[in-house]
Short mmCIF file of C-alpha atoms in Angstrom, two decimals:
data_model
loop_
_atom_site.label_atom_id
_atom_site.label_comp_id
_atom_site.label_asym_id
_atom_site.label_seq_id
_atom_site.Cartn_x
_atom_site.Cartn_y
_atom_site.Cartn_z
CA UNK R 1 -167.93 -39.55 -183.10
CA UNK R 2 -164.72 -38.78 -184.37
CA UNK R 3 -163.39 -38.34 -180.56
CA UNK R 4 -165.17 -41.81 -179.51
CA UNK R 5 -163.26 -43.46 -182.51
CA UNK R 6 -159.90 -41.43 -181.63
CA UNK R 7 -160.49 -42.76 -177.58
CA UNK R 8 -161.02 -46.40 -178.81
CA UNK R 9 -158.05 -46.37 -180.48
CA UNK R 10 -155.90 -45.05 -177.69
CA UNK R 11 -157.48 -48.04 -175.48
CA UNK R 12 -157.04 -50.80 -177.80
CA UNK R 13 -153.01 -49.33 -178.37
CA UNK R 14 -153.11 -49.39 -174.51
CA UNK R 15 -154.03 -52.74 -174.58
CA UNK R 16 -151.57 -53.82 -177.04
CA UNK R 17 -148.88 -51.90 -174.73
CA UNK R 18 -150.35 -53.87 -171.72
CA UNK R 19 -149.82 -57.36 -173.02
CA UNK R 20 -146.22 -56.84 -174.27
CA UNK R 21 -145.40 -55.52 -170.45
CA UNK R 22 -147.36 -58.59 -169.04
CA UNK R 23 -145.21 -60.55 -171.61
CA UNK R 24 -141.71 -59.31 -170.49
CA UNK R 25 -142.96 -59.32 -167.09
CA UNK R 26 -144.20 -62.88 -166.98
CA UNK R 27 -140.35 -63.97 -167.63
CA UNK R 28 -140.24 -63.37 -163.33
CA UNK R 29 -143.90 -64.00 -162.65
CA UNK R 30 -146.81 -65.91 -162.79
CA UNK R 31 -148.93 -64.88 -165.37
CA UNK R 32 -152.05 -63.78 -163.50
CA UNK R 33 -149.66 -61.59 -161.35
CA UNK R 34 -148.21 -60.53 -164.43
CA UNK R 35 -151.21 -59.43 -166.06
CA UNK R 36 -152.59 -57.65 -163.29
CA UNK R 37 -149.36 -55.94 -162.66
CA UNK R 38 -149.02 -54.71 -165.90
CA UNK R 39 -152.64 -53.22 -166.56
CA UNK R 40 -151.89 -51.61 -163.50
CA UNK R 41 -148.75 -49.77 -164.63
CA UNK R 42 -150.38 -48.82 -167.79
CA UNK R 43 -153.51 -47.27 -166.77
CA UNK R 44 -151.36 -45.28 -164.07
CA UNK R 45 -149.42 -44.39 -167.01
CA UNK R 46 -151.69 -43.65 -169.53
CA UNK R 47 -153.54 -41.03 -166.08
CA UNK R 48 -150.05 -39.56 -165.64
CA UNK R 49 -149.84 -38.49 -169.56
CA UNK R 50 -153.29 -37.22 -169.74
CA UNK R 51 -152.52 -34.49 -167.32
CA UNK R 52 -149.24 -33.87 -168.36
CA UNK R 53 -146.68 -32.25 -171.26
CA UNK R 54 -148.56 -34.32 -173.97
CA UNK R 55 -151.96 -32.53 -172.88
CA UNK R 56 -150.35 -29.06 -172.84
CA UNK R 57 -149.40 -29.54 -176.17
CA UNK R 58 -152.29 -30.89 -177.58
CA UNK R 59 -153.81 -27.94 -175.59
CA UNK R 60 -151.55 -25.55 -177.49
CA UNK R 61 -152.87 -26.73 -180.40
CA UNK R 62 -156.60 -26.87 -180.07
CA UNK R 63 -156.64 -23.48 -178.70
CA UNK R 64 -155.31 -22.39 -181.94
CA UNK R 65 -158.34 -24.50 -183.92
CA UNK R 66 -160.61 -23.84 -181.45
CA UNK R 67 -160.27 -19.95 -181.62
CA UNK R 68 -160.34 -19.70 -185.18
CA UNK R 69 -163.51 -21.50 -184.79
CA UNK R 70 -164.52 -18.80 -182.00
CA UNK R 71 -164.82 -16.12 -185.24
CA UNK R 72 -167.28 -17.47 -187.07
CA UNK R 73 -171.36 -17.21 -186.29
CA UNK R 74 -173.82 -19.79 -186.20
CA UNK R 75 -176.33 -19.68 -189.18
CA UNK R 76 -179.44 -17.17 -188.05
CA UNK R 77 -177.70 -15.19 -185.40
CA UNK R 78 -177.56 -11.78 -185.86
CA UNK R 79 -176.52 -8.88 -184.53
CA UNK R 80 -179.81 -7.50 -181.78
CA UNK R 81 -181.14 -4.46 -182.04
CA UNK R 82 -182.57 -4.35 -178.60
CA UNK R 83 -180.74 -2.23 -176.20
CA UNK R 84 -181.09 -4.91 -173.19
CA UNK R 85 -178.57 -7.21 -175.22
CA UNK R 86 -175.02 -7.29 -175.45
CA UNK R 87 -173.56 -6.69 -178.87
CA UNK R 88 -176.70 -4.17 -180.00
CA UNK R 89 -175.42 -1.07 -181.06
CA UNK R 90 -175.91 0.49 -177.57
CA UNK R 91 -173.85 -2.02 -176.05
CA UNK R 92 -170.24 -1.47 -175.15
CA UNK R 93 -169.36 -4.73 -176.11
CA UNK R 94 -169.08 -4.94 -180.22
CA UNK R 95 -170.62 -7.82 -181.28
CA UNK R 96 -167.06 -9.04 -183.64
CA UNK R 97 -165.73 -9.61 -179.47
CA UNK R 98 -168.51 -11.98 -177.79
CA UNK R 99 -167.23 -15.30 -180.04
CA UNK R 100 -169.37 -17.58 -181.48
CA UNK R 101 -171.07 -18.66 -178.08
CA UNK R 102 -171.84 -15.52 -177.13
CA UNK R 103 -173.28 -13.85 -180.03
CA UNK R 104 -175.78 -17.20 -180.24
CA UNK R 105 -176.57 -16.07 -176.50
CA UNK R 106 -177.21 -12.39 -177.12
CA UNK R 107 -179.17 -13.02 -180.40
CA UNK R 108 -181.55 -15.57 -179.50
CA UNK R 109 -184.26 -16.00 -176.37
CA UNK R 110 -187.73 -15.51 -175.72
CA UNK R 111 -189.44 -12.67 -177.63
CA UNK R 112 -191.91 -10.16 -175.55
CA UNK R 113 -194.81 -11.71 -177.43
CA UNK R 114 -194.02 -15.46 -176.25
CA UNK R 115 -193.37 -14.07 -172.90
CA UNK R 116 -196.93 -12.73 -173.11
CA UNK R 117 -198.27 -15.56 -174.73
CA UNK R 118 -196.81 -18.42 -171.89
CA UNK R 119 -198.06 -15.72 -169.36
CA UNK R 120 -201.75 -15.69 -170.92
CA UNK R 121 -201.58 -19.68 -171.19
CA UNK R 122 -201.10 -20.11 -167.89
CA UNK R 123 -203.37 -17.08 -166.42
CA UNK R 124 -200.32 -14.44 -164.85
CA UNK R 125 -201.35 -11.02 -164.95
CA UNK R 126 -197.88 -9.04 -165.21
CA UNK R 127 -195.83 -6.82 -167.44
CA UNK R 128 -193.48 -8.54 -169.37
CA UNK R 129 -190.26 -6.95 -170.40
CA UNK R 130 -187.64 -7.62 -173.11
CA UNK R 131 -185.25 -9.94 -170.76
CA UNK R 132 -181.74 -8.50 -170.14
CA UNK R 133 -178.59 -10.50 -171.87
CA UNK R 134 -175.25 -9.21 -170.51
CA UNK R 135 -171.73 -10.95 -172.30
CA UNK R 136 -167.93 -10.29 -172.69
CA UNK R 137 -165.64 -11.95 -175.23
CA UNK R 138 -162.43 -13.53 -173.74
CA UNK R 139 -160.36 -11.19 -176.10
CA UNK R 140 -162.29 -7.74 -174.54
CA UNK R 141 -160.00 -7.80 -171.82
CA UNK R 142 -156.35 -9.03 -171.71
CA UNK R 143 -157.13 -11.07 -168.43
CA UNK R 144 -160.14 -12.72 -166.74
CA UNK R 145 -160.63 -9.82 -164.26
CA UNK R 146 -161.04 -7.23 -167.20
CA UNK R 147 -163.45 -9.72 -168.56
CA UNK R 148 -165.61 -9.55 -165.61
CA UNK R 149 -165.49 -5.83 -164.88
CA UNK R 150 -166.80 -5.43 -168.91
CA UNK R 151 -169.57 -8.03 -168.27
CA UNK R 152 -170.26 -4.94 -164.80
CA UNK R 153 -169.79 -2.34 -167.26
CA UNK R 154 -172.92 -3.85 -169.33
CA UNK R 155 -175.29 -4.67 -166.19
CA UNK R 156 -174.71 -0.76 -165.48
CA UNK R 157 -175.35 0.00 -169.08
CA UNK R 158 -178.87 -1.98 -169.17
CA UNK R 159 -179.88 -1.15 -165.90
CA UNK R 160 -179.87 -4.49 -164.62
CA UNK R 161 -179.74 -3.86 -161.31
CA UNK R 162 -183.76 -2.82 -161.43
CA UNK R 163 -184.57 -5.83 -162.48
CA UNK R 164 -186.08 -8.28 -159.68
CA UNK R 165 -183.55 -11.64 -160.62
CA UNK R 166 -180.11 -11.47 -161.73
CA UNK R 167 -177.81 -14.93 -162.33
CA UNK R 168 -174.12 -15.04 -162.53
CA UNK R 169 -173.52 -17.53 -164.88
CA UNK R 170 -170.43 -19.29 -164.93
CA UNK R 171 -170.28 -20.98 -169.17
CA UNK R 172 -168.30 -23.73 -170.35
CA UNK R 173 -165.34 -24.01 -171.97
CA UNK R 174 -166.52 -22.55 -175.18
CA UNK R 175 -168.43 -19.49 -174.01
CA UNK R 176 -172.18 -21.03 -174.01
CA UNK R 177 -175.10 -20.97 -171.80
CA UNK R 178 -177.49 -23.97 -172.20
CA UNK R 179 -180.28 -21.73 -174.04
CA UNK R 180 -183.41 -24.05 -171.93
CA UNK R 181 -181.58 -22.61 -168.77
CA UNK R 182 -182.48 -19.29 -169.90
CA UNK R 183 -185.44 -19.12 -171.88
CA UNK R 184 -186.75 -21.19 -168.44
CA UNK R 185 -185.83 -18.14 -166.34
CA UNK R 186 -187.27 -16.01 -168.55
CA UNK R 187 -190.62 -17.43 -168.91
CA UNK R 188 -190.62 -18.25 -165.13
CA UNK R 189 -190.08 -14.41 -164.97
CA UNK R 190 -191.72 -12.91 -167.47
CA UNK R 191 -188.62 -11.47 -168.80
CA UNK R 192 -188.25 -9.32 -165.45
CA UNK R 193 -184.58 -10.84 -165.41
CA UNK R 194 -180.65 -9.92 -166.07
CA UNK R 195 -178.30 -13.19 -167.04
CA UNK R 196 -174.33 -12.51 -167.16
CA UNK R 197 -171.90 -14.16 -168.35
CA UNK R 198 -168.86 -14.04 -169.95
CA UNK R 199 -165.73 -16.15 -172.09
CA UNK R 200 -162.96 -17.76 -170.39
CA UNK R 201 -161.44 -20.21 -173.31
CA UNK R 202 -161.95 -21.05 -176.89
CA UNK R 203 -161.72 -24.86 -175.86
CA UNK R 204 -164.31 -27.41 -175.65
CA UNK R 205 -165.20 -28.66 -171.81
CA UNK R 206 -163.71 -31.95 -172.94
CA UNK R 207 -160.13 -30.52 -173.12
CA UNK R 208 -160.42 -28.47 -169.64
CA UNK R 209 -162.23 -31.92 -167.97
CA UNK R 210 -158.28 -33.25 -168.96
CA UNK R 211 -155.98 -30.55 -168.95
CA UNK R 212 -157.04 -27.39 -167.20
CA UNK R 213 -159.30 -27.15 -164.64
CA UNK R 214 -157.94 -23.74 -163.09
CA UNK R 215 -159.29 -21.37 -165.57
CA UNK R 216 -163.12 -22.16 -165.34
CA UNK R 217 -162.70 -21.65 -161.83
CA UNK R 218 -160.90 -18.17 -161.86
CA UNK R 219 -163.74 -17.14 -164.69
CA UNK R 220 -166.27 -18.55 -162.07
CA UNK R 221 -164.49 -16.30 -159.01
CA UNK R 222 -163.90 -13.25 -161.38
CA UNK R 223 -167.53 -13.10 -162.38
CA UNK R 224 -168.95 -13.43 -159.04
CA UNK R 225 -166.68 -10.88 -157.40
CA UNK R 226 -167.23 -8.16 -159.75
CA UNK R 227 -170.43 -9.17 -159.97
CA UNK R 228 -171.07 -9.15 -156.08
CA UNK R 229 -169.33 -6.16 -155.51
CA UNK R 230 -171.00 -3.99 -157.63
CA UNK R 231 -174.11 -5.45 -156.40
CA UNK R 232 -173.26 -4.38 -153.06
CA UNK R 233 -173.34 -0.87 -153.30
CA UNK R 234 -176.56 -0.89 -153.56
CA UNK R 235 -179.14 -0.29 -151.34
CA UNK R 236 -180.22 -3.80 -150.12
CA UNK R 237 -183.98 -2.52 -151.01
CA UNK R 238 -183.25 -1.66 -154.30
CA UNK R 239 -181.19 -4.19 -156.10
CA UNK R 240 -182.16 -7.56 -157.74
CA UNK R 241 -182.14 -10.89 -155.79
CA UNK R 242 -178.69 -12.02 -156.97
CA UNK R 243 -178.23 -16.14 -158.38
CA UNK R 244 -175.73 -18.14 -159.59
CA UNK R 245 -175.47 -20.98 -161.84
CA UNK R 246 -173.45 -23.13 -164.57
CA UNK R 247 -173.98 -26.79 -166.17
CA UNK R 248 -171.17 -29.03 -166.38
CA UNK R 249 -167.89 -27.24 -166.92
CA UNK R 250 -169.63 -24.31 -165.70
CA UNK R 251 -171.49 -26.00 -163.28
CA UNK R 252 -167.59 -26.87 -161.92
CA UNK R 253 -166.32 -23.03 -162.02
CA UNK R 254 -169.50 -21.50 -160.25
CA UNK R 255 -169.28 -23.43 -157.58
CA UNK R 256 -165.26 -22.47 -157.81
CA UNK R 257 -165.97 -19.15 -156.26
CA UNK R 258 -167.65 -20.88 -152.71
CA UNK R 259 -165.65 -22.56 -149.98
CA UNK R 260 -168.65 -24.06 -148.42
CA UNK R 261 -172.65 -24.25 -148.41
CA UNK R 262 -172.47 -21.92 -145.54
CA UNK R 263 -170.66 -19.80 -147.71
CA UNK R 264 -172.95 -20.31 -150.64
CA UNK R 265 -176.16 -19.31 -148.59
CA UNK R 266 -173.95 -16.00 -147.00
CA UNK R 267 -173.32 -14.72 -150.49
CA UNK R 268 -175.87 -15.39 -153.01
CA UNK R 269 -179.83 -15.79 -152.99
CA UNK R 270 -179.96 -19.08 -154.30
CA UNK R 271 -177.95 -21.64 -156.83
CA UNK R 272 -178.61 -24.20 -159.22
CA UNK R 273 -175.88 -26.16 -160.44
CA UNK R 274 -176.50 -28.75 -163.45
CA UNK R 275 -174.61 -31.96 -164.48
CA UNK R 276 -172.22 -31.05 -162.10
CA UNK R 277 -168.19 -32.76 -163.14
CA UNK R 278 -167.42 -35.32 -159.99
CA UNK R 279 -163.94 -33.52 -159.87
CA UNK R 280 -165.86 -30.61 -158.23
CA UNK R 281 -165.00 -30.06 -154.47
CA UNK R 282 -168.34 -28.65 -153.14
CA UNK R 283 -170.50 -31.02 -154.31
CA UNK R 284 -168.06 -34.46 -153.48
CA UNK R 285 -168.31 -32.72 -150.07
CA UNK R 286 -171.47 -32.53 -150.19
CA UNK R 287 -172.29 -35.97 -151.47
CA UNK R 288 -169.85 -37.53 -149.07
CA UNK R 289 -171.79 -35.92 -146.02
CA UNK R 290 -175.30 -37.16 -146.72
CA UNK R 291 -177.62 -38.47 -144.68
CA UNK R 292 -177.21 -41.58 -144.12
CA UNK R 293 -179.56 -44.18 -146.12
CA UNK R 294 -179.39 -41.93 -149.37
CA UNK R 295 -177.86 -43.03 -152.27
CA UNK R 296 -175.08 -41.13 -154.11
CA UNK R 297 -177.06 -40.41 -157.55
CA UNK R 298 -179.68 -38.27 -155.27
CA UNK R 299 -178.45 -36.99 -152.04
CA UNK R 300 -180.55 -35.85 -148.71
CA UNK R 301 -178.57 -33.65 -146.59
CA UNK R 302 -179.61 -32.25 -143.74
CA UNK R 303 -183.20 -33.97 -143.90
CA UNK R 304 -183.19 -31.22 -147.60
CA UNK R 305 -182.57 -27.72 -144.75
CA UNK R 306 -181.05 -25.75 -147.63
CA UNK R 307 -179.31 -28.05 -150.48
CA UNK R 308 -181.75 -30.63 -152.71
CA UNK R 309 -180.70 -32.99 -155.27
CA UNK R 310 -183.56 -33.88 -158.12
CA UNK R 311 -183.07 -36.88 -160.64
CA UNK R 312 -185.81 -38.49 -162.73
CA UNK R 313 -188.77 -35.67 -162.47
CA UNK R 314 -191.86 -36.50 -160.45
CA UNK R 315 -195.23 -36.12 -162.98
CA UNK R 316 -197.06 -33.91 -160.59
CA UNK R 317 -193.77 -30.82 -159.83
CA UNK R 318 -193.06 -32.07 -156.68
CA UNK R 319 -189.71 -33.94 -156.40
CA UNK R 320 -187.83 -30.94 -154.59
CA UNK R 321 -190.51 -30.29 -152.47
CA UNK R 322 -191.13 -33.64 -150.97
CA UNK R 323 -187.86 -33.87 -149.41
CA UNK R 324 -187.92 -33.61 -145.73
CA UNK R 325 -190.16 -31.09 -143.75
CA UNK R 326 -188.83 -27.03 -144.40
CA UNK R 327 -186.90 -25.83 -147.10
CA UNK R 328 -184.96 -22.99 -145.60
CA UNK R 329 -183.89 -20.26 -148.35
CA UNK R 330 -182.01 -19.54 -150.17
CA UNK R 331 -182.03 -22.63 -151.91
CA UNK R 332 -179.29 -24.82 -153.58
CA UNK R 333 -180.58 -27.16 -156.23
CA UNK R 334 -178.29 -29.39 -157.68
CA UNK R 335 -179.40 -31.11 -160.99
CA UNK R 336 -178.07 -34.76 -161.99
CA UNK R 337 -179.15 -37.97 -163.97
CA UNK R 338 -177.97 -41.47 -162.52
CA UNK R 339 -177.04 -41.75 -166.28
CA UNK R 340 -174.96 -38.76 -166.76
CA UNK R 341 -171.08 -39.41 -167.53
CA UNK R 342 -170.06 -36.40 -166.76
CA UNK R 343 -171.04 -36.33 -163.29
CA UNK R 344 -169.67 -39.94 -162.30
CA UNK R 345 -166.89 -39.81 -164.70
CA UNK R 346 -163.62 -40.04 -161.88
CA UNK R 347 -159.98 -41.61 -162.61
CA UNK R 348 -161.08 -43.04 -158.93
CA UNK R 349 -162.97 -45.86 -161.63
CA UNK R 350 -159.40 -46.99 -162.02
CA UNK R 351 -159.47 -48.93 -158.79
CA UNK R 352 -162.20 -48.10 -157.02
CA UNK R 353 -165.98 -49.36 -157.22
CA UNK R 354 -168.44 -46.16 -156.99
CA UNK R 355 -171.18 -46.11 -154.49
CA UNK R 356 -173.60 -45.52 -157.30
CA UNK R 357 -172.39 -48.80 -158.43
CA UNK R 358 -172.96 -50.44 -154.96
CA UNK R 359 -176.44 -48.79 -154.20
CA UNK R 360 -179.48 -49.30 -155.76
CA UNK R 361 -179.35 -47.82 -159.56
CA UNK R 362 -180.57 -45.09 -161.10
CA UNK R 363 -183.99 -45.98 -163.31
CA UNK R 364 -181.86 -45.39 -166.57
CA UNK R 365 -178.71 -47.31 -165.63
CA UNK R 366 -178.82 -50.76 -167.30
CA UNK R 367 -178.78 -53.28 -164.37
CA UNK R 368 -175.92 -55.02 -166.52
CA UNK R 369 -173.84 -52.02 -165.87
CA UNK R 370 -170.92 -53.52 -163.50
CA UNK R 371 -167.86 -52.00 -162.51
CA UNK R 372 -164.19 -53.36 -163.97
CA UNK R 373 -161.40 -52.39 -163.02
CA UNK R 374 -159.32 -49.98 -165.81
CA UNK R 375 -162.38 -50.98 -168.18
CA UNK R 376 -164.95 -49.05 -166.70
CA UNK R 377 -163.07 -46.06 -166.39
CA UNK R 378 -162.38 -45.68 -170.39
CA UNK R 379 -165.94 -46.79 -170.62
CA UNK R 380 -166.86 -43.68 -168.79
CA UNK R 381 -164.35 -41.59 -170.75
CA UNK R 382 -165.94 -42.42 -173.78
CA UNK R 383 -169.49 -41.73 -172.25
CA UNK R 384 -168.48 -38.09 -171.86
CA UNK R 385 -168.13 -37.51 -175.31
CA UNK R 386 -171.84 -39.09 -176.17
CA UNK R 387 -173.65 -37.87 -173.13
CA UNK R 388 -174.78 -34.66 -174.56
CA UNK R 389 -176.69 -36.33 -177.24
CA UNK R 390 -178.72 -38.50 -174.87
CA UNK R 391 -183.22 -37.97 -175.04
CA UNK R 392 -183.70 -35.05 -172.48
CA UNK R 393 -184.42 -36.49 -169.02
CA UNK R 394 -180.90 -38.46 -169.70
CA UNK R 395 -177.40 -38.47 -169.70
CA UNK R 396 -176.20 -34.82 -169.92
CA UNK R 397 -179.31 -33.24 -171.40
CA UNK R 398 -181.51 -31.14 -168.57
CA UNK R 399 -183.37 -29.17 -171.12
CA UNK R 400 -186.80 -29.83 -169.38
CA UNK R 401 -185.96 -30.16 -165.97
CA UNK R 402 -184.76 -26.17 -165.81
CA UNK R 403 -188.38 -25.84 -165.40
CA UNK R 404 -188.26 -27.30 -161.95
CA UNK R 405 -184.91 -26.29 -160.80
CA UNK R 406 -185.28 -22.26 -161.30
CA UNK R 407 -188.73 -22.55 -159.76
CA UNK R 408 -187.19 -23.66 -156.75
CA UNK R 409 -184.07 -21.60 -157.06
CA UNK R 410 -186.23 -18.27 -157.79
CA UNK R 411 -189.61 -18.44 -157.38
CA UNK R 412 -191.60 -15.67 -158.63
CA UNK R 413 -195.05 -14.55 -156.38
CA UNK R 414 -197.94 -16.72 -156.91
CA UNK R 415 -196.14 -19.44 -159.00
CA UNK R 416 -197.74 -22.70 -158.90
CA UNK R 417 -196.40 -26.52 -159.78
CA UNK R 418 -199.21 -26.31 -162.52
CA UNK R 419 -197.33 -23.66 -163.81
CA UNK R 420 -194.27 -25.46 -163.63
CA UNK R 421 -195.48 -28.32 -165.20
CA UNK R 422 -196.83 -25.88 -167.94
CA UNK R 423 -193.55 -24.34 -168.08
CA UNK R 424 -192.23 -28.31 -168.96
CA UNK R 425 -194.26 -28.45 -171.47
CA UNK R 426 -193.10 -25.43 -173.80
CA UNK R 427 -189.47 -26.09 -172.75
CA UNK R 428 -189.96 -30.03 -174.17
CA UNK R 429 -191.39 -28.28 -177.04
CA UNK R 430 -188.79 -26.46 -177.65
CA UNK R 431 -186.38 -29.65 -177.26
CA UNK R 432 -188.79 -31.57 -180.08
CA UNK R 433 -189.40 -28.78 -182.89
#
């Protein structure tokens, strides 16, 4: 709220600054020339300062807030006990170094018992096991690569690499990993699962969306890399089917580490990427190569060969299926609500009107949603900041759909779309206790 407020005020002073220019302008103009000229000049302005000196040193100084803030521990989490986690007493990483974010991660999850439970409820015969939670600290290492070779050190540690799915996640700007992304895999798994990850920045997404947008990509190439390459040396029969996935900043930094789809499919066994920023280069390519005749919120490409987009969720399980005729692995599932701001957020809104604008809407984009020039760019600005707290199914909250997207990332033997849509069910649970 506070940043909403703080944003409003910069637009209204923008405003302000806009009308004096139009004023001193209109000595030599006509005053709808004037006008025009001068909101132009101002929202260039205003772009050029938000990625320049004046960010840095507003950077500067949230860093220093933000890490402070980085020492302290959410109410309830505690240090685990269980081997399989990072921060237990058999870990190598010392639970003082993971930061807020990633002792939350490390102490919380699916017990063995719900595991068991879900697997009973839905009628999977299986051995559960106590799912594997690997995590590094940003101040374990003195750069992003030592980082990543600490986050190695654990999967080694745990044994991770017996496990039968392993995900490379890539967080966001404060160290977490959405906790319905994981307790999904999980449950989909039966805790037969390793999830890594590891802390790039103390700052909140917000500030890198703004003014740094190269670190979450070198955490998302580090990771990966070290990841990969350790996963390599082992005997293609005998290693874990090897995923990778991030939501919104993260989302952004995974998909950092790929050049192309084709590279995507060559080096990984699958991907699902969530809210994904609209700065992102993969997925504008991506979207821009469609098929022609689909809209921009929910992309076919390649009649749905490797890549599928899912929206609004289907009752009956079935949206990602449905999508052309074969669904060639590994699969790429990419996440996104027509109403989510931080996927159409762009300083293209400036000047330009979006195809999702010009297409046929999303079902939860008001139909007196138009497109302004300057105006509906700082409308979007603001959204980012409120889209997180939107009903699940909305905005930037996927908390249910994880269900669908890791069972078509990594589907386990035998899994049904009953048992996705049972899967829906405790996750929404989760969402409403």
């Amino acid at each position: 709220l506070v940043l909403a407020l703080t944003l409003l005020v910069i637009a209204r002073g923008l405003r302000v600054v806009a009308r004096r220019l139009a004023a001193l302008i209109g000595r030599w103009l006509p005053a709808v020339v004037s006008r025009l000229l001068a909101v132009a000049v101002v929202a260039v302005a205003a772009t050029f300062v938000l990625n320049g000196a004046v960010v840095q040193i507003g950077k500067a100084t949230l860093e220093r807030t933000f890490s402070a803030l980085d020492d302290e521990t959410f109410a309830g989490n505690e240090q685990p006990t269980a081997s399989e986690r990072s921060g237990s007493p058999a870990s190598l990483s010392a639970w003082d170094s993971l930061g807020r974010e990633g002792r939350r991660f490390v102490s919380t999850g699916p017990t063995v018992a719900q595991l068991e439970a879900f697997d009973e409820s839905i009628g999977l015969d299986r051995t559960v096991q106590e799912p594997i939670r690997v995590y590094a600290g940003r101040t374990s290492a003195s750069d992003l690569t030592g980082v990543a070779a600490n986050v190695v050190a654990e999967l080694d540690r745990t044994d991770a690499w017996d496990r039968s799915t392993l995900v490379v996640t890539t967080t966001t700007g404060t160290g977490w990993v959405d906790p319905s992304s994981a307790r999904a895999l999980e449950l989909l798994w039966g805790g037969d699962t390793a999830i890594a990850a590891m802390q790039y920045s103390y700052l909140p997404s917000w500030v890198s969306f703004v003014g740094d947008r190269t670190t979450p990509g070198e955490a998302g190439v580090a990771l990966l890399d070290a990841v990969r390459t350790r996963w390599l040396e082992l005997p293609a029969d005998h290693r874990p089917q090897l995923y990778v996935y991030g939501i919104s900043l993260g989302s952004f930094g995974s998909q950092s580490a790929f050049s192309s789809l084709d590279d995507v499919l060559a080096r990984t066994d699958g991907a699902l990427w969530v809210g994904t920023p609209g700065f992102t280069t993969l997925w504008s390519t991506l979207t821009a190569e469609r098929d022609a005749g689909s809209p921009q919120i929910l992309p076919v490409l390649d009649d749905g060969a490797h890549v599928r987009w899912a929206g609004v969720l289907d009752a009956d399980g079935t949206e990602l299926e449905t999508v052309g005729t074969s669904w060639d692995g590994p699969h790429v599932v990419y996440l996104q609500h027509a109403s989510d701001g931080v996927v159409w957020w762009s300083p293209d809104l400036l000047f330009s009107k979006p195809d999702w604008l010009r297409e046929p809407r999303g079902a939860d984009v008001l139909p007196e949603v138009t497109w302004t020039p300057i105006v509906s760019f700082w409308q979007l600005t603001i959204d980012l900041f409120v889209a997180g707290g939107a009903p699940y199914g909305h905005g930037h909250n996927y908390a249910v759909e994880y269900a669908d997207g890791w069972a078509a990332v990594a589907t386990p033997d035998g899994w049904t779309n009953d048992d996705t849509l049972a899967l829906r069910a405790v996750l929404a649970a989760r969402v409403a206790a």
